[in-house]
Amino acid sequence: MPSRSFDIIFADPPYDFTLQQLEQMITESFKNGLVAIEGVFILEHSKHTDVSGFDRFSESRRYGGSVFSFFQ
């Protein structure tokens, strides 16, 4: 377990990350305790990338060509 966890984690990886890379980043953040128990992981990604099937997905909000997806 990490020495510290966070209520909010915002990630803005390169848009050319694969779905596998994105899912691993989110999964590892929760698995390793970086996201607090009641915390949220927010992922910024392209509108062409669908992450709605990932574990812990709760909702997405679109802003132009970018999407913010929330995981809890």
Coordinates of N, CA and C in Angstrom, one line a residue:
M1 N 0.8 -1.2 0.0 CA 0.0 0.0 0.0 C 0.9 1.2 0.0
P2 N 0.5 2.2 -0.8 CA 1.4 3.4 -0.8 C 1.3 4.2 0.5
S3 N 2.2 5.1 0.7 CA 2.2 5.9 1.9 C 1.1 6.9 1.9
R4 N 0.6 7.2 0.7 CA -0.4 8.2 0.6 C -1.4 7.8 -0.5
S5 N -2.7 8.2 -0.3 CA -3.7 8.0 -1.3 C -4.4 9.3 -1.6
F6 N -5.1 9.4 -2.7 CA -5.6 10.7 -3.1 C -7.1 10.6 -3.4
D7 N -7.8 11.7 -3.1 CA -9.3 11.7 -3.3 C -9.6 11.9 -4.8
I8 N -8.7 12.6 -5.5 CA -8.9 12.9 -7.0 C -7.6 12.6 -7.7
I9 N -7.6 11.8 -8.7 CA -6.4 11.7 -9.6 C -6.9 12.0 -11.0
F10 N -6.2 13.0 -11.6 CA -6.5 13.4 -13.0 C -5.4 12.9 -13.9
A11 N -5.7 12.1 -14.9 CA -4.7 11.6 -15.8 C -5.0 12.1 -17.2
D12 N -3.9 12.6 -17.9 CA -4.0 13.1 -19.2 C -2.9 12.5 -20.1
P13 N -3.0 11.2 -20.3 CA -2.0 10.5 -21.1 C -2.0 10.8 -22.5
P14 N -1.0 10.5 -23.3 CA -1.0 10.8 -24.7 C -2.3 10.1 -25.4
Y15 N -2.9 10.8 -26.3 CA -4.1 10.2 -27.0 C -3.8 9.0 -27.7
D16 N -2.6 8.7 -28.0 CA -2.3 7.4 -28.8 C -2.0 6.2 -27.9
F17 N -2.2 6.4 -26.6 CA -2.2 5.2 -25.7 C -3.2 4.2 -26.1
T18 N -2.8 2.9 -26.0 CA -3.8 1.8 -26.4 C -4.8 1.7 -25.3
L19 N -5.9 1.0 -25.6 CA -6.9 0.7 -24.6 C -6.3 -0.1 -23.4
Q20 N -5.4 -1.0 -23.8 CA -4.8 -1.8 -22.8 C -3.9 -1.0 -21.8
Q21 N -3.2 0.0 -22.4 CA -2.4 0.9 -21.5 C -3.3 1.7 -20.6
L22 N -4.4 2.2 -21.2 CA -5.3 3.1 -20.4 C -5.9 2.2 -19.2
E23 N -6.4 1.1 -19.6 CA -7.0 0.2 -18.6 C -6.0 -0.2 -17.5
Q24 N -4.8 -0.5 -17.9 CA -3.8 -0.9 -16.9 C -3.5 0.3 -15.9
M25 N -3.4 1.5 -16.5 CA -3.1 2.7 -15.6 C -4.2 2.9 -14.6
I26 N -5.5 2.7 -15.0 CA -6.6 2.9 -14.1 C -6.6 1.8 -13.1
T27 N -6.5 0.5 -13.5 CA -6.6 -0.6 -12.7 C -5.5 -0.6 -11.6
E28 N -4.2 -0.3 -12.0 CA -3.1 -0.2 -11.1 C -3.3 0.9 -10.1
S29 N -3.9 2.0 -10.5 CA -4.1 3.1 -9.5 C -5.0 2.7 -8.4
F30 N -6.0 1.9 -8.7 CA -7.0 1.5 -7.7 C -6.3 0.3 -6.9
K31 N -5.7 -0.6 -7.6 CA -5.2 -1.8 -7.0 C -4.1 -1.4 -6.0
N32 N -3.3 -0.5 -6.3 CA -2.1 -0.1 -5.4 C -2.5 1.0 -4.4
G33 N -3.8 1.3 -4.3 CA -4.3 2.2 -3.2 C -4.0 3.7 -3.5
L34 N -3.6 4.1 -4.7 CA -3.4 5.5 -5.0 C -4.7 6.3 -4.9
V35 N -5.8 5.6 -5.3 CA -7.1 6.3 -5.2 C -7.7 6.0 -3.9
A36 N -8.1 7.0 -3.1 CA -8.7 6.8 -1.8 C -10.0 6.0 -1.9
I37 N -10.5 5.5 -0.8 CA -11.7 4.6 -0.8 C -12.8 5.3 -1.5
E38 N -13.1 6.5 -1.2 CA -14.2 7.3 -1.8 C -13.7 8.2 -2.9
G39 N -12.5 7.9 -3.4 CA -11.9 8.8 -4.4 C -12.4 8.5 -5.8
V40 N -11.9 9.4 -6.7 CA -12.3 9.3 -8.1 C -11.0 9.4 -9.0
F41 N -11.0 8.6 -10.1 CA -9.9 8.7 -11.1 C -10.5 9.3 -12.3
I42 N -10.0 10.4 -12.8 CA -10.5 11.1 -14.0 C -9.5 10.9 -15.1
L43 N -10.0 10.4 -16.2 CA -9.1 10.2 -17.4 C -9.6 11.1 -18.5
E44 N -8.6 11.9 -19.0 CA -8.9 12.7 -20.2 C -8.4 11.8 -21.4
H45 N -9.3 11.8 -22.4 CA -9.0 11.0 -23.6 C -9.7 11.5 -24.8
S46 N -9.4 11.0 -26.0 CA -10.0 11.4 -27.2 C -11.5 10.9 -27.3
K47 N -12.3 11.7 -28.0 CA -13.7 11.3 -28.2 C -13.8 10.0 -29.0
H48 N -12.8 9.5 -29.6 CA -12.7 8.3 -30.4 C -12.4 7.1 -29.6
T49 N -12.1 7.3 -28.3 CA -11.7 6.2 -27.4 C -12.8 5.9 -26.5
D50 N -13.3 4.6 -26.5 CA -14.4 4.2 -25.6 C -13.9 3.4 -24.5
V51 N -14.0 4.0 -23.3 CA -13.5 3.3 -22.1 C -14.7 2.9 -21.2
S52 N -15.9 2.9 -21.7 CA -17.1 2.7 -20.9 C -17.2 1.2 -20.4
G53 N -16.4 0.3 -21.0 CA -16.4 -1.1 -20.6 C -15.4 -1.4 -19.5
F54 N -14.6 -0.4 -19.1 CA -13.6 -0.6 -18.1 C -14.2 -0.8 -16.7
D55 N -13.6 -1.6 -15.8 CA -14.0 -1.7 -14.4 C -14.0 -0.3 -13.8
R56 N -15.0 -0.1 -12.9 CA -15.1 1.1 -12.1 C -15.6 2.3 -12.9
F57 N -15.9 2.2 -14.2 CA -16.4 3.3 -15.0 C -17.7 3.8 -14.4
S58 N -17.9 5.1 -14.3 CA -19.1 5.6 -13.8 C -19.8 6.6 -14.8
E59 N -19.1 7.4 -15.5 CA -19.7 8.3 -16.4 C -18.6 9.0 -17.3
S60 N -19.0 9.6 -18.4 CA -18.1 10.4 -19.2 C -18.8 11.8 -19.5
R61 N -17.9 12.8 -19.7 CA -18.4 14.1 -20.1 C -17.5 14.6 -21.3
R62 N -18.2 15.0 -22.3 CA -17.5 15.4 -23.6 C -17.4 16.9 -23.6
Y63 N -16.1 17.4 -24.0 CA -15.9 18.8 -24.2 C -15.1 18.9 -25.5
G64 N -15.8 19.3 -26.6 CA -15.1 19.3 -27.9 C -14.6 17.9 -28.3
G65 N -13.4 17.9 -28.6 CA -12.8 16.6 -29.0 C -12.2 15.8 -27.9
S66 N -12.4 16.3 -26.7 CA -11.9 15.6 -25.5 C -13.0 15.0 -24.7
V67 N -12.7 14.0 -23.9 CA -13.7 13.4 -23.0 C -13.0 13.2 -21.7
F68 N -13.8 13.5 -20.6 CA -13.3 13.2 -19.3 C -14.2 12.0 -18.8
S69 N -13.5 10.9 -18.5 CA -14.2 9.7 -18.0 C -13.9 9.5 -16.5
F70 N -14.9 9.2 -15.7 CA -14.8 9.1 -14.3 C -14.9 7.6 -13.8
F71 N -14.0 7.3 -12.9 CA -13.9 5.9 -12.4 C -13.9 6.0 -10.9
Q72 N -14.8 5.1 -10.2 CA -14.9 5.2 -8.8 C -14.9 3.8 -8.2

